[in-house]
Coordinates of C-alpha atoms in Angstrom, one line a residue:
M1 CA 0.3 0.1 -0.4
P2 CA 2.7 2.8 1.0
Q3 CA 4.3 1.9 -2.5
L4 CA 1.4 2.1 -4.6
L5 CA 0.9 5.4 -2.7
I6 CA 4.5 6.5 -3.6
L7 CA 3.8 5.8 -7.7
T8 CA 0.4 8.1 -7.4
L9 CA 2.5 11.2 -5.4
S10 CA 5.2 11.1 -7.8
L11 CA 3.1 10.5 -11.3
L12 CA 1.2 13.6 -10.6
P13 CA 3.9 16.0 -11.1
W14 CA 3.6 14.8 -15.2
I15 CA -0.2 15.2 -15.7
P16 CA 0.3 19.0 -16.1
A17 CA 2.6 18.4 -18.6
S18 CA 1.3 15.9 -20.2
L19 CA -2.6 17.8 -20.5
C20 CA -1.8 21.5 -20.6
G21 CA 0.6 21.9 -22.9
G22 CA 2.4 24.8 -21.3
V23 CA 4.8 24.5 -24.7
N24 CA 3.8 23.5 -28.5
T25 CA 5.5 23.7 -31.6
V26 CA 5.4 21.7 -34.6
E27 CA 5.1 18.7 -34.6
E28 CA 7.5 17.9 -37.9
H29 CA 9.8 20.2 -40.3
A30 CA 11.9 19.2 -43.7
V31 CA 14.4 21.0 -44.9
L32 CA 17.3 20.2 -47.1
E33 CA 20.7 19.2 -45.8
G34 CA 23.0 22.1 -45.9
K35 CA 19.9 24.3 -45.1
P36 CA 19.7 26.1 -41.5
L37 CA 16.0 25.8 -39.7
A38 CA 14.4 27.5 -37.4
I39 CA 12.4 26.0 -34.5
P40 CA 9.3 28.2 -32.8
C41 CA 8.1 27.0 -29.5
H42 CA 5.7 28.6 -27.7
Y43 CA 5.2 28.6 -24.0
E44 CA 2.7 30.3 -21.2
P45 CA 3.2 33.4 -19.9
Q46 CA 3.8 31.4 -16.3
Y47 CA 7.3 30.2 -17.9
T48 CA 8.4 33.5 -18.4
S49 CA 10.9 33.1 -16.6
Y50 CA 12.2 29.8 -15.9
V51 CA 14.8 28.2 -18.9
K52 CA 14.3 27.0 -21.8
Y53 CA 16.1 24.6 -23.6
W54 CA 16.4 22.1 -27.1
C55 CA 18.3 19.0 -26.8
R56 CA 17.5 15.4 -28.8
G57 CA 15.9 12.3 -28.0
R58 CA 11.7 11.7 -27.1
M59 CA 13.2 11.3 -22.8
R60 CA 13.9 14.0 -21.2
E61 CA 16.7 11.4 -19.2
F62 CA 18.1 10.5 -21.9
C63 CA 18.2 14.2 -24.1
S64 CA 21.2 15.2 -24.7
S65 CA 21.3 19.2 -24.5
L66 CA 22.3 21.1 -27.2
A67 CA 21.2 24.3 -26.0
R68 CA 20.2 26.8 -23.0
S69 CA 18.9 29.9 -22.3
D70 CA 20.6 30.6 -19.7
D71 CA 24.2 29.1 -20.8
P72 CA 24.8 30.6 -24.3
S73 CA 28.5 29.2 -24.4
S74 CA 27.6 25.8 -24.5
P75 CA 29.9 24.1 -27.4
N76 CA 27.2 23.4 -30.1
S77 CA 26.0 27.4 -29.4
A78 CA 30.3 28.3 -30.0
E79 CA 30.4 26.8 -33.3
K80 CA 27.2 28.5 -34.4
K81 CA 25.5 25.1 -34.6
V82 CA 22.3 25.2 -32.8
S83 CA 21.1 29.0 -31.1
I84 CA 18.6 29.8 -28.7
Y85 CA 16.7 33.0 -28.4
D86 CA 14.0 33.4 -25.7
D87 CA 11.6 36.6 -26.4
P88 CA 9.3 37.0 -23.0
V89 CA 7.4 39.5 -24.8
Q90 CA 6.3 37.9 -27.6
L91 CA 5.9 34.2 -25.1
V92 CA 7.9 32.3 -27.4
F93 CA 11.6 31.1 -28.1
T94 CA 13.5 30.4 -31.6
V95 CA 15.5 27.5 -32.0
T96 CA 18.2 28.0 -35.3
M97 CA 19.6 25.5 -36.1
K98 CA 22.3 25.6 -39.7
D99 CA 24.4 23.4 -42.0
L100 CA 22.1 20.8 -41.4
K101 CA 23.2 17.0 -42.5
V102 CA 21.1 14.0 -43.1
E103 CA 22.1 12.2 -39.8
D104 CA 21.0 15.6 -38.0
S105 CA 17.5 14.1 -38.8
G106 CA 15.4 12.9 -35.6
W107 CA 13.5 13.9 -32.6
Y108 CA 14.1 16.7 -30.6
M109 CA 12.2 18.5 -27.7
C110 CA 12.2 22.5 -26.8
G111 CA 11.2 22.3 -23.2
V112 CA 10.8 24.6 -20.1
E113 CA 13.1 23.7 -17.1
I114 CA 10.9 23.7 -13.9
G115 CA 13.4 22.0 -11.4
G116 CA 12.4 20.4 -8.2
V117 CA 12.0 17.5 -6.6
W118 CA 8.2 17.4 -7.6
S119 CA 8.1 18.8 -10.7
A120 CA 8.1 17.5 -14.1
D121 CA 9.3 20.0 -17.2
V122 CA 7.0 21.3 -19.7
V123 CA 8.2 20.2 -23.0
A124 CA 7.2 19.7 -26.6
Y125 CA 8.3 17.5 -29.6
T126 CA 8.9 17.6 -33.1
N127 CA 10.3 15.6 -35.6
I128 CA 13.2 17.1 -38.4
K129 CA 14.1 15.5 -41.3
V130 CA 16.8 16.6 -43.6
V131 CA 16.6 15.6 -47.0
H132 CA 18.9 15.8 -50.0
G133 CA 17.6 17.7 -53.1
L134 CA 16.1 20.8 -55.0
S135 CA 13.5 23.1 -54.0
V136 CA 12.5 26.8 -55.0
V137 CA 11.6 29.5 -53.2
N138 CA 8.6 30.2 -55.6
S139 CA 7.5 28.2 -57.7
R140 CA 4.8 30.5 -59.3
L141 CA 6.3 34.5 -60.7
S142 CA 4.8 37.4 -62.3
A143 CA 5.9 40.4 -63.9
E144 CA 5.2 43.2 -66.3
E145 CA 6.5 43.0 -70.1
G146 CA 9.8 44.7 -70.6
G147 CA 10.3 44.0 -66.7
S148 CA 12.8 41.5 -65.2
V149 CA 12.2 38.1 -62.6
T150 CA 14.5 36.1 -60.5
V151 CA 14.1 32.6 -60.1
E152 CA 16.0 30.7 -57.2
C153 CA 16.2 27.3 -56.2
L154 CA 17.7 25.2 -53.5
Y155 CA 19.7 22.5 -53.2
S156 CA 21.5 20.1 -51.2
E157 CA 25.0 19.6 -50.2
R158 CA 25.4 17.1 -52.2
Y159 CA 24.6 19.3 -55.3
R160 CA 27.1 21.6 -54.7
E161 CA 29.5 20.4 -57.7
S162 CA 26.8 19.2 -59.7
S163 CA 26.3 21.2 -62.9
K164 CA 23.1 23.4 -63.1
K165 CA 21.0 23.8 -65.6
W166 CA 17.8 26.2 -66.8
C167 CA 15.4 25.3 -69.8
R168 CA 12.3 25.5 -70.6
S169 CA 9.4 23.1 -70.2
G170 CA 8.9 20.7 -73.2
D171 CA 12.4 22.1 -74.6
W172 CA 15.7 20.4 -74.4
S173 CA 17.6 22.5 -76.9
S174 CA 16.7 25.6 -74.9
C175 CA 18.8 24.2 -71.8
L176 CA 21.4 26.7 -70.4
T177 CA 23.9 25.2 -68.2
T178 CA 26.3 26.6 -65.5
G179 CA 29.8 27.4 -66.6
S180 CA 32.6 26.1 -64.4
D181 CA 32.7 29.1 -62.6
G182 CA 29.1 28.4 -61.6
S183 CA 27.7 31.3 -64.0
Y184 CA 25.7 31.8 -67.6
E185 CA 24.8 35.7 -68.9
D186 CA 22.9 36.2 -72.6
T187 CA 20.9 39.0 -73.0
S188 CA 18.0 37.8 -71.9
V189 CA 18.8 35.2 -69.0
A190 CA 21.6 35.8 -66.6
I191 CA 22.4 31.9 -64.5
N192 CA 24.8 32.4 -60.8
D193 CA 25.3 28.9 -58.6
D194 CA 26.7 30.3 -55.1
R195 CA 28.0 26.9 -54.9
T196 CA 26.5 27.2 -51.3
G197 CA 22.9 25.9 -52.1
S198 CA 21.3 28.5 -53.9
L199 CA 21.0 29.2 -58.0
T200 CA 19.5 32.2 -59.0
I201 CA 17.9 32.2 -62.4
T202 CA 17.0 36.0 -63.8
F203 CA 15.0 36.7 -66.6
K204 CA 15.5 40.4 -68.8
K205 CA 13.7 42.5 -70.5
L206 CA 10.7 40.4 -70.8
Q207 CA 8.3 39.3 -73.6
M208 CA 4.8 38.4 -73.2
R209 CA 5.5 34.8 -75.5
D210 CA 8.6 34.3 -72.5
T211 CA 5.3 33.1 -70.6
G212 CA 5.2 29.3 -70.0
W213 CA 6.6 26.3 -67.5
Y214 CA 10.8 25.9 -66.3
W215 CA 12.5 24.2 -64.5
C216 CA 16.4 24.3 -63.1
S217 CA 18.2 21.2 -62.3
A218 CA 21.3 20.1 -59.8
G219 CA 22.1 16.1 -60.9
Q220 CA 19.3 14.6 -61.6
Q221 CA 17.4 17.1 -59.5
Q222 CA 14.9 18.5 -60.9
I223 CA 11.5 20.9 -59.9
S224 CA 9.3 23.1 -62.2
V225 CA 8.9 26.7 -61.7
H226 CA 5.9 29.1 -63.7
V227 CA 6.9 32.1 -65.6
L228 CA 3.7 34.9 -66.2
V229 CA 4.2 37.7 -67.9
T230 CA 2.1 40.6 -67.6
P231 CA 1.6 43.8 -70.4
P232 CA 2.7 46.6 -69.2
A233 CA 0.6 48.7 -66.3
S234 CA -0.2 51.9 -69.0
T235 CA -0.8 49.8 -71.9
T236 CA -4.3 48.4 -69.6
A237 CA -4.4 52.1 -67.8
V238 CA -5.0 52.6 -71.5
S239 CA -7.5 49.9 -71.9
V240 CA -9.5 50.6 -69.1
M241 CA -9.2 54.6 -69.9
S242 CA -10.6 53.4 -73.6
S243 CA -13.5 51.0 -72.2
S244 CA -14.1 53.8 -69.7
T245 CA -14.6 56.3 -72.9
S246 CA -16.4 54.0 -75.0
S247 CA -19.0 53.3 -71.6
Q248 CA -19.5 56.9 -70.7
S249 CA -19.8 57.4 -75.1
I250 CA -23.4 55.3 -74.7
A251 CA -24.3 56.5 -71.1
Y252 CA -26.7 58.8 -72.3
V253 CA -29.5 56.4 -74.1
P254 CA -31.3 55.9 -71.3
P255 CA -32.7 52.3 -70.8
P256 CA -36.2 50.8 -71.5
K257 CA -38.3 51.5 -68.6
P258 CA -39.0 47.7 -67.0
I259 CA -42.9 46.6 -67.5
T260 CA -44.0 46.6 -63.8
K261 CA -47.7 46.0 -62.5
E262 CA -49.1 48.8 -61.9
S263 CA -48.2 50.7 -65.5
W264 CA -49.4 46.8 -66.7
N265 CA -53.0 47.1 -65.3
S266 CA -53.1 50.9 -66.4
H267 CA -52.9 50.5 -69.4
S268 CA -55.2 46.9 -69.6
H269 CA -58.2 49.3 -68.9
I270 CA -58.0 50.9 -72.3
L271 CA -56.9 48.2 -73.9
E272 CA -60.2 46.4 -72.7
S273 CA -62.2 49.3 -74.1
L274 CA -60.7 49.4 -77.0
L275 CA -61.1 45.4 -77.4
V276 CA -65.2 46.2 -76.8
C277 CA -65.7 49.2 -79.2
A278 CA -64.0 47.1 -82.2
S279 CA -65.7 43.7 -81.2
F280 CA -69.2 46.1 -81.1
M281 CA -68.0 47.7 -84.4
L282 CA -67.1 44.3 -86.2
L283 CA -70.5 42.8 -85.2
V284 CA -72.3 45.8 -86.6
G285 CA -70.9 46.2 -89.7
L286 CA -71.4 41.9 -90.0
A287 CA -75.2 42.2 -89.5
I288 CA -75.4 45.1 -91.8
F289 CA -73.7 42.7 -94.3
A290 CA -75.1 40.1 -93.8
R291 CA -78.9 41.8 -94.2
K292 CA -77.9 43.3 -97.9
M293 CA -76.5 39.5 -98.9
W294 CA -79.6 38.4 -97.4
K295 CA -81.8 40.9 -99.7
L296 CA -79.4 40.8 -102.6
H297 CA -80.0 36.8 -102.9
N298 CA -83.3 36.2 -102.0
P299 CA -85.8 36.2 -105.2
Y300 CA -89.1 37.7 -103.1
C301 CA -86.9 40.8 -102.5
Q302 CA -86.2 41.4 -105.9
I303 CA -88.8 43.9 -108.2
P304 CA -89.6 42.0 -111.6
E305 CA -91.6 43.4 -114.4
R306 CA -95.0 42.1 -113.1
L307 CA -95.0 40.6 -109.7
P308 CA -97.4 37.6 -109.2
G309 CA -100.0 39.7 -107.5
Q310 CA -100.1 42.7 -109.9
R311 CA -101.4 40.3 -112.5
Q312 CA -103.9 38.1 -110.1
M313 CA -104.8 42.1 -109.3
E314 CA -105.7 42.8 -113.0
G315 CA -107.5 39.8 -113.6
V316 CA -109.7 40.6 -111.0
K317 CA -110.5 43.9 -112.4
T318 CA -111.4 42.9 -115.5
R319 CA -113.2 40.5 -113.9
L320 CA -115.1 43.2 -111.5
S321 CA -115.3 45.0 -114.9
E322 CA -116.7 42.4 -116.4
Y323 CA -119.9 42.2 -113.7
S324 CA -120.0 45.8 -112.9
G325 CA -123.7 46.0 -114.3
D326 CA -124.9 43.2 -112.3
V327 CA -122.9 43.6 -108.6
G328 CA -124.8 47.3 -107.1
D329 CA -122.2 47.9 -104.5
L330 CA -118.2 46.4 -104.6
Q331 CA -116.9 49.2 -101.9
N332 CA -117.8 46.7 -99.3
A333 CA -116.1 43.4 -101.0
A334 CA -113.3 41.7 -99.9
V335 CA -110.7 39.6 -102.3
V336 CA -108.6 36.9 -100.7
F337 CA -105.2 36.4 -102.5
L338 CA -103.9 32.7 -102.3
N339 CA -99.9 33.1 -101.8
K340 CA -97.7 30.1 -101.1
N341 CA -95.1 31.8 -99.4
P342 CA -96.7 34.3 -97.3
Q343 CA -93.9 35.2 -95.0
S344 CA -91.3 36.1 -97.7
A345 CA -94.3 38.6 -99.1
H346 CA -94.3 39.8 -95.3
M347 CA -90.9 39.9 -95.4
C348 CA -90.7 42.4 -98.5

């Protein structure tokens, strides 16, 4: 039982270091061989006055100390291989490692030394990978026509003595190779190899046709870069002004007014009235036209030389004249005509 109590008490100081996260940094870094690397380690305000350190390993007890904020004269710091700088205002201490080798790859620890028997240090871990190869500072660059642009390619230590090339992608005949002094220059391109890990290519007097993909190489390593050439600012400004002038020249033409619901309702009443009047006039005209056509084609409405009724009247008059001596008074006599189509006669 006493042994269990002692074990529990011995573990308590480690709980804040694991859970509270008093120090934090980037978990993984990748860097080219021969290049420097800066690692920021952030800490909480309560650790401002504490000693900060940088060591290699994943366990504090077996961590090889490389730099301490309270001992700037350590062997590694004197050699300028590793340095440490604490900024209490920003609550961060920065570790800088220079001229890294592939064998420098591994786990490192940035920590705050708490001290004391019952207190554990506050630490954070990061994994550094040192690789050999080629990289570029900026893979996409742009400049105006007639100007210049500089590409910077970085290579690892083992490629310092290798030949360097600059080529247009897809065109091997365009490749330019540095000379024995590590440089090349003509009217449009200047190449310089500092033999320490940096290859710079400067385009001069850029033209629009220079836009495209390129690549720089060191040994068998290649990396692509895209260069974009844009029109000069003056040309762009003139084109913008011409577009704005042309826009202003037609700006006085008012746009057509949109047909709204209110305007459509106001016009719809007028259209309805006109439609009713036009329909009524059309019906009246059709009626008049139909009546004229009916009269034109009806045989009973035509006026012949002698209608049947007139012939009957003459016959009656002749007979009356024959019997005028026998009949005394014919004033009250009635005459009946037989008509096969009395409707037609009535209408006419």
